[in-house]
PDB file of C-alpha atoms in Angstrom:
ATOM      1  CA  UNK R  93      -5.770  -1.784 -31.132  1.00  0.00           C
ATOM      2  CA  UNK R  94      -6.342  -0.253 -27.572  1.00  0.00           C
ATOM      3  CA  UNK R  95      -6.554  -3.773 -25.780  1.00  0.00           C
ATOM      4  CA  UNK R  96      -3.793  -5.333 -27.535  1.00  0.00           C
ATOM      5  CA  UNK R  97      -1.860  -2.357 -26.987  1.00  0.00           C
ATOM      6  CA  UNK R  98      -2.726  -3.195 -23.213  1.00  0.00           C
ATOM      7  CA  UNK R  99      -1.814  -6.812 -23.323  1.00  0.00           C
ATOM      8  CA  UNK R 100       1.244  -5.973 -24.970  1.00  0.00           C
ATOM      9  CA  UNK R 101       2.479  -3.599 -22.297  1.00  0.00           C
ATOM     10  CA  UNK R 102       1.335  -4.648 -19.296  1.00  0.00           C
ATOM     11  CA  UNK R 103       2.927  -8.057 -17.356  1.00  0.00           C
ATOM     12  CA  UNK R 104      -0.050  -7.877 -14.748  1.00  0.00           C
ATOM     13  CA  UNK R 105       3.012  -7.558 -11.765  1.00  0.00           C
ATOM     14  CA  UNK R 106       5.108  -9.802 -12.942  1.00  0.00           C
ATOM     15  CA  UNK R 107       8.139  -7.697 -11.447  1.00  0.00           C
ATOM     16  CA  UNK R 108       5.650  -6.365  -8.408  1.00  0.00           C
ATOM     17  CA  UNK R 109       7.568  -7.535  -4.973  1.00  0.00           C
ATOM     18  CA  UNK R 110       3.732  -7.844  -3.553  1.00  0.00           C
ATOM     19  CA  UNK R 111       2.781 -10.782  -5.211  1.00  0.00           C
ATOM     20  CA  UNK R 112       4.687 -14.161  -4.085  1.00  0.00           C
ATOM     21  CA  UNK R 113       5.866 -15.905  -7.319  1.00  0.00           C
ATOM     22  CA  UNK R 114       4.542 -19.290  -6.526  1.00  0.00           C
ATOM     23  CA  UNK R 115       1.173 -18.104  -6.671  1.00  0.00           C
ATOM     24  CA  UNK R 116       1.643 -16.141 -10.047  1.00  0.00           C
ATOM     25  CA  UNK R 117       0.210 -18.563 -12.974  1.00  0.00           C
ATOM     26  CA  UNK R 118       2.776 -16.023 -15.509  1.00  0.00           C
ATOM     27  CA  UNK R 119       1.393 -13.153 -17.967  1.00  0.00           C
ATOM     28  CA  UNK R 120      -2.318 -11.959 -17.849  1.00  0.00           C
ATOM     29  CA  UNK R 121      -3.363 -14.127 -14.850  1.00  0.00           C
ATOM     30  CA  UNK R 122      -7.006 -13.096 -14.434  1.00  0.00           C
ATOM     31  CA  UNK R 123      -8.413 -15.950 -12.166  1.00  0.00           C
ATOM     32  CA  UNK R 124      -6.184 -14.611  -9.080  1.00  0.00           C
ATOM     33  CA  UNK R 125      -6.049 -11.709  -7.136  1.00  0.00           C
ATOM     34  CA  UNK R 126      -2.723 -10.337  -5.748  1.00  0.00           C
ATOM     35  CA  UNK R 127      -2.529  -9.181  -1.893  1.00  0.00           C
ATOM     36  CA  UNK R 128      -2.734  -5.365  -2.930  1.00  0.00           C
ATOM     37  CA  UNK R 129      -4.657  -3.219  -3.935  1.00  0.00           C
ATOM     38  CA  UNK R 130      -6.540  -5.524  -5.825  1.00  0.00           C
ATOM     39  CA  UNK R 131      -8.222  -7.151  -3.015  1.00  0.00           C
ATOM     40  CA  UNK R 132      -8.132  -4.287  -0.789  1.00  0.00           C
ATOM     41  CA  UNK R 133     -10.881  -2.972  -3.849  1.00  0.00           C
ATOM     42  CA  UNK R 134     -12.553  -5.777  -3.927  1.00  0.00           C
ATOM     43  CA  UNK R 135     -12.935  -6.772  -0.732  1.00  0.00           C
ATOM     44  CA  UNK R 136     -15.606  -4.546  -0.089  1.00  0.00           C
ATOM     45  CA  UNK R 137     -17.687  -5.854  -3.940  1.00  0.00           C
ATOM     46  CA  UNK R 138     -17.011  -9.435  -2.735  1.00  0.00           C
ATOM     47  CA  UNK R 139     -17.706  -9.149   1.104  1.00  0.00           C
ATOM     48  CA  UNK R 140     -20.823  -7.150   0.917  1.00  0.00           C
ATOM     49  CA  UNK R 141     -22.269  -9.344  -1.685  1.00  0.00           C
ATOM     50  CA  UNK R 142     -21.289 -12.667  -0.398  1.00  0.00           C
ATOM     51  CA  UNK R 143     -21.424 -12.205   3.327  1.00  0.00           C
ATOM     52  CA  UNK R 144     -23.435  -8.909   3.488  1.00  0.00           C
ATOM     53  CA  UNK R 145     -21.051  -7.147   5.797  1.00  0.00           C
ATOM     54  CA  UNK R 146     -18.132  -5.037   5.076  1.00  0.00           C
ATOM     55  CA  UNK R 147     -15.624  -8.245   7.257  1.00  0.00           C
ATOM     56  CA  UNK R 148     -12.653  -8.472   5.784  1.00  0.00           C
ATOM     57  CA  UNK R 149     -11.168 -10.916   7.693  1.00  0.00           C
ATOM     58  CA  UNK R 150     -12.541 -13.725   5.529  1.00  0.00           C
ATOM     59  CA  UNK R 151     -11.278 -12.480   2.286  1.00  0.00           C
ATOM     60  CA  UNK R 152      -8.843 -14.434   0.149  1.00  0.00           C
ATOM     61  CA  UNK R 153      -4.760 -12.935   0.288  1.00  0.00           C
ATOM     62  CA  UNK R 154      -6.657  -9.967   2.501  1.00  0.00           C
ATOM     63  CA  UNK R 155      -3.466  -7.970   2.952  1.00  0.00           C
ATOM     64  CA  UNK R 156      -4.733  -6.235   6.062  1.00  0.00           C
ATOM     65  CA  UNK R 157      -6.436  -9.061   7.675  1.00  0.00           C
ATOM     66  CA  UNK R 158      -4.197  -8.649  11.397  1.00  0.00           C
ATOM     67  CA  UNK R 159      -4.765  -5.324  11.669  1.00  0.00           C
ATOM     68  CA  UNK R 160      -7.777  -4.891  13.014  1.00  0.00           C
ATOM     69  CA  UNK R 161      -9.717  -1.601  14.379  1.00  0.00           C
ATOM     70  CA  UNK R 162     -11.351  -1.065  17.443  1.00  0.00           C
ATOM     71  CA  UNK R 163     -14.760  -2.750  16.841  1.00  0.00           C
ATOM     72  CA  UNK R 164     -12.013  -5.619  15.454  1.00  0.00           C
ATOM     73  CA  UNK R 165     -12.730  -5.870  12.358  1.00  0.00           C
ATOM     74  CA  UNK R 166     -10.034  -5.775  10.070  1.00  0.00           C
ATOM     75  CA  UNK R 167      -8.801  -2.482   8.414  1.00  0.00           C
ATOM     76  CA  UNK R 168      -9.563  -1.627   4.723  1.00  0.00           C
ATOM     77  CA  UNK R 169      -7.109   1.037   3.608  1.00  0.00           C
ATOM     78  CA  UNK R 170      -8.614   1.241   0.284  1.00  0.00           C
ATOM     79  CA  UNK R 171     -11.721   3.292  -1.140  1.00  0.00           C
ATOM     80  CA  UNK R 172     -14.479   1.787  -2.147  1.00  0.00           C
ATOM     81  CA  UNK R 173     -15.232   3.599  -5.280  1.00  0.00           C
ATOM     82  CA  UNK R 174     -14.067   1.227  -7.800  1.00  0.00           C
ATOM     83  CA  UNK R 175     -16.333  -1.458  -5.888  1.00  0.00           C
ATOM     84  CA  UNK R 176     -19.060   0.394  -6.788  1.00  0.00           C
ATOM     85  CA  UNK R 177     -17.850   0.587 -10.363  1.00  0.00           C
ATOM     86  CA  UNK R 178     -17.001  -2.453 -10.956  1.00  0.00           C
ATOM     87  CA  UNK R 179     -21.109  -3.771  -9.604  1.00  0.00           C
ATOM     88  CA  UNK R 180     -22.961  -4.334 -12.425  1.00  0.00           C
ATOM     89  CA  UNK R 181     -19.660  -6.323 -13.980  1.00  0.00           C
ATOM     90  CA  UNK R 182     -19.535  -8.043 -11.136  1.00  0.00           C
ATOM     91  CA  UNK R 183     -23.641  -9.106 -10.979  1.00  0.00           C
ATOM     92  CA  UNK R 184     -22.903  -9.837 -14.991  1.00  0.00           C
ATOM     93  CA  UNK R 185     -20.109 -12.124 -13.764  1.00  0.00           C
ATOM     94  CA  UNK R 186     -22.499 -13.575 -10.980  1.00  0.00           C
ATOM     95  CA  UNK R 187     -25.129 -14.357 -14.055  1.00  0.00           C
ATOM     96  CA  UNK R 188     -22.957 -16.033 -15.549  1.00  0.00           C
ATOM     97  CA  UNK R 189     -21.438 -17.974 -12.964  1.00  0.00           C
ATOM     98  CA  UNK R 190     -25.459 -18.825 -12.292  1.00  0.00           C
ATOM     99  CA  UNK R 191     -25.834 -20.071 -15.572  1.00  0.00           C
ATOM    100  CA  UNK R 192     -22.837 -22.225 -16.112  1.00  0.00           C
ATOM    101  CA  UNK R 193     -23.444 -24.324 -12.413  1.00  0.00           C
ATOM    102  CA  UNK R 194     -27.545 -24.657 -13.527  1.00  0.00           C
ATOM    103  CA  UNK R 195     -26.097 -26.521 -16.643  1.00  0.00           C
ATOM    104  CA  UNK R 196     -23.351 -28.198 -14.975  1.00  0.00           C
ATOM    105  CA  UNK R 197     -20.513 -26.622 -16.273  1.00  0.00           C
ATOM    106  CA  UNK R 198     -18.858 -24.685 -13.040  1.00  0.00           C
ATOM    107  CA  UNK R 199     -19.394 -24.290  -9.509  1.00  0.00           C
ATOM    108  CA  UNK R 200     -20.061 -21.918  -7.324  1.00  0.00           C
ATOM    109  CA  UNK R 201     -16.505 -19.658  -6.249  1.00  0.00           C
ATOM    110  CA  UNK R 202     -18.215 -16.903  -4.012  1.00  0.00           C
ATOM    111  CA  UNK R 203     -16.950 -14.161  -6.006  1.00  0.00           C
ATOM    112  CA  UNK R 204     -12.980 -15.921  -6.648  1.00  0.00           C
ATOM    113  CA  UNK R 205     -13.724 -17.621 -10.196  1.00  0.00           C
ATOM    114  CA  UNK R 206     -12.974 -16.329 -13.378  1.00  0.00           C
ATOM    115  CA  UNK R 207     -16.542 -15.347 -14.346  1.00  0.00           C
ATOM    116  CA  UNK R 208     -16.510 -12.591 -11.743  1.00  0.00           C
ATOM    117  CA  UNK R 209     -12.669 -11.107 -12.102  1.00  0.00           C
ATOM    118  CA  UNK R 210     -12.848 -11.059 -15.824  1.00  0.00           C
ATOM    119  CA  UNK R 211     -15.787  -8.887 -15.743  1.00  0.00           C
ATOM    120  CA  UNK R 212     -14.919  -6.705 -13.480  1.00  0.00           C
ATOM    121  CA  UNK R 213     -11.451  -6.703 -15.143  1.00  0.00           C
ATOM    122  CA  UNK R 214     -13.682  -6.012 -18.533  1.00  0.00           C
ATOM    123  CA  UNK R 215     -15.169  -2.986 -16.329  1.00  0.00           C
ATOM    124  CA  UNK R 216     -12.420  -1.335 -15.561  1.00  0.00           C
ATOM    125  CA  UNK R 217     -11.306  -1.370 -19.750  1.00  0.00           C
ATOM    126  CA  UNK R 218     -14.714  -0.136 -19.537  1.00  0.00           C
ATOM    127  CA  UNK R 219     -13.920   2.956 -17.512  1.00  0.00           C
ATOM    128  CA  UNK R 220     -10.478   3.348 -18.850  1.00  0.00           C
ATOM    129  CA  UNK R 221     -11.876   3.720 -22.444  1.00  0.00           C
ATOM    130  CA  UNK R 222     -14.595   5.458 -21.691  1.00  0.00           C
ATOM    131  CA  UNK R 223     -12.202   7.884 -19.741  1.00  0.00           C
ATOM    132  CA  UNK R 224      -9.941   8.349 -23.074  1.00  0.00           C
ATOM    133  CA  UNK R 225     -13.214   8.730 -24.866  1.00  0.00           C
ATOM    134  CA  UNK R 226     -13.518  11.792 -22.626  1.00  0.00           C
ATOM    135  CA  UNK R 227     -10.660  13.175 -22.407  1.00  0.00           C
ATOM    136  CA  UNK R 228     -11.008  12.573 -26.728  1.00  0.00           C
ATOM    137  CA  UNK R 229     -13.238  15.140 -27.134  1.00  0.00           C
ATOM    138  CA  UNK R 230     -12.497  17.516 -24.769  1.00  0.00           C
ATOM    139  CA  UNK R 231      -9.134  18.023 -26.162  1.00  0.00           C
ATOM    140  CA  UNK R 232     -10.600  17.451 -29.868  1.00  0.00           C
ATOM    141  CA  UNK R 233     -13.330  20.471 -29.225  1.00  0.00           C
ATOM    142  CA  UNK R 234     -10.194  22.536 -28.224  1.00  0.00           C
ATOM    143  CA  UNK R 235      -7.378  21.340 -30.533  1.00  0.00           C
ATOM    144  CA  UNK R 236      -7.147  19.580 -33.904  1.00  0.00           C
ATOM    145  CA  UNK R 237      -8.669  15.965 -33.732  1.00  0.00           C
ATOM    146  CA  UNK R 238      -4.894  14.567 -35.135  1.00  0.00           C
ATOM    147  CA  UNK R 239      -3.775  16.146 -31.936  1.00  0.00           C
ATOM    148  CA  UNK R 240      -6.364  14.832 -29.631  1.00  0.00           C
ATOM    149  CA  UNK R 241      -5.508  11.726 -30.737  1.00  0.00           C
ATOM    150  CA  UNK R 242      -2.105  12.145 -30.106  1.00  0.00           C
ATOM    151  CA  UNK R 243      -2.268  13.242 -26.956  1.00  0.00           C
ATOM    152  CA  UNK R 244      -4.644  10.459 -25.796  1.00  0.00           C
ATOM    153  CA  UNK R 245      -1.829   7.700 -26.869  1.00  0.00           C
ATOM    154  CA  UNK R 246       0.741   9.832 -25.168  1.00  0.00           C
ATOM    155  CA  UNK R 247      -0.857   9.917 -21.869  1.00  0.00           C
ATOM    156  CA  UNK R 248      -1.732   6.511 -22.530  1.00  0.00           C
ATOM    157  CA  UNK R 249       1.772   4.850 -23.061  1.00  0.00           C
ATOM    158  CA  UNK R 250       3.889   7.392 -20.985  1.00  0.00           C
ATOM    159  CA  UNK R 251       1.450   6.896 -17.997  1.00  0.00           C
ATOM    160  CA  UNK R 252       1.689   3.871 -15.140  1.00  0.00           C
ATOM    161  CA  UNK R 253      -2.500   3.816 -16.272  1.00  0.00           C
ATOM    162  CA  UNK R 254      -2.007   0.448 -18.571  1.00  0.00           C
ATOM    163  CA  UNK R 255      -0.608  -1.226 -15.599  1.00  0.00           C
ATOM    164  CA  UNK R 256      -3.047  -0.129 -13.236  1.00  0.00           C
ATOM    165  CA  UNK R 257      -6.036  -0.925 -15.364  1.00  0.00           C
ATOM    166  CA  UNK R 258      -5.052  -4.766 -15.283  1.00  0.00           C
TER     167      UNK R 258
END
């Protein structure tokens, strides 16, 4: 119920004035990444992996890629928290990427295909559940378990958290 609840409610920015709509393939697009914070994120996953440096100036729809700091490289207004996150997803993503070019079945996308943005997408659900699973029985070891519950889908559906997570 929780993910369908999500893909119910959430158009993935299909109103969002950052992404251009020519390069929107319509609901629940999870092969691209917008020019956001999306790749501001994971820039930092895909850069350090790929290219072992934190050099944003190679990354795909890098929205900050001509402004650059002093030691010009180009500026990264985003943490790099949910990079860290989103790793072992990501090297699960990488596996399986590995896998399907061994048996001829993909090719290699540096961190852009679908193997890799699924799973991390699939990590944060991860987090996000996990988070509610939290926040579950905190409020259950306080209040009654009915109102735990209640609460959770509250914050849940009243909250800008469903779009986020996608």
């Amino acid at each position: 119920p929780f993910f369908l609840c999500v893909l119910l409610l959430v158009p993935l920015g299909l109103f969002s004035e950052g992404i251009d709509p020519f390069e929107h393939s319509g609901f629940f697009s999870l092969t691209t990444i917008d020019a956001g914070d999306d790749q501001g994120d994971y820039a930092y996953l895909r850069s350090f992996f790929f290219d072992a440096d934190v050099d944003f100036l190679n990354e795909k729809n890098y929205a900050y890629y001509f402004h650059l700091t002093k030691t010009n490289y180009a500026l990264n207004l985003w943490p790099c928290g949910p990079a860290l996150l989103w790793a072992p997803f990501f090297l699960a993503g990488e596996l399986v990427e590995k896998i399907l070019v061994y048996f001829g079945m993909g090719q290699k996308t540096y961190g852009y295909g679908w193997c890799h943005l699924i799973s991390t997408g699939l990590g944060t659900l991860f987090y996000v559940f996990c988070g509610f699973l939290l926040l579950y029985k905190t409020l259950s070891s306080m209040f009654s378990k009915r109102a735990a519950l209640w609460s959770c889908w509250t914050l849940f559906l009243s909250s800008p958290l469903p779009y986020f997570a996608f």
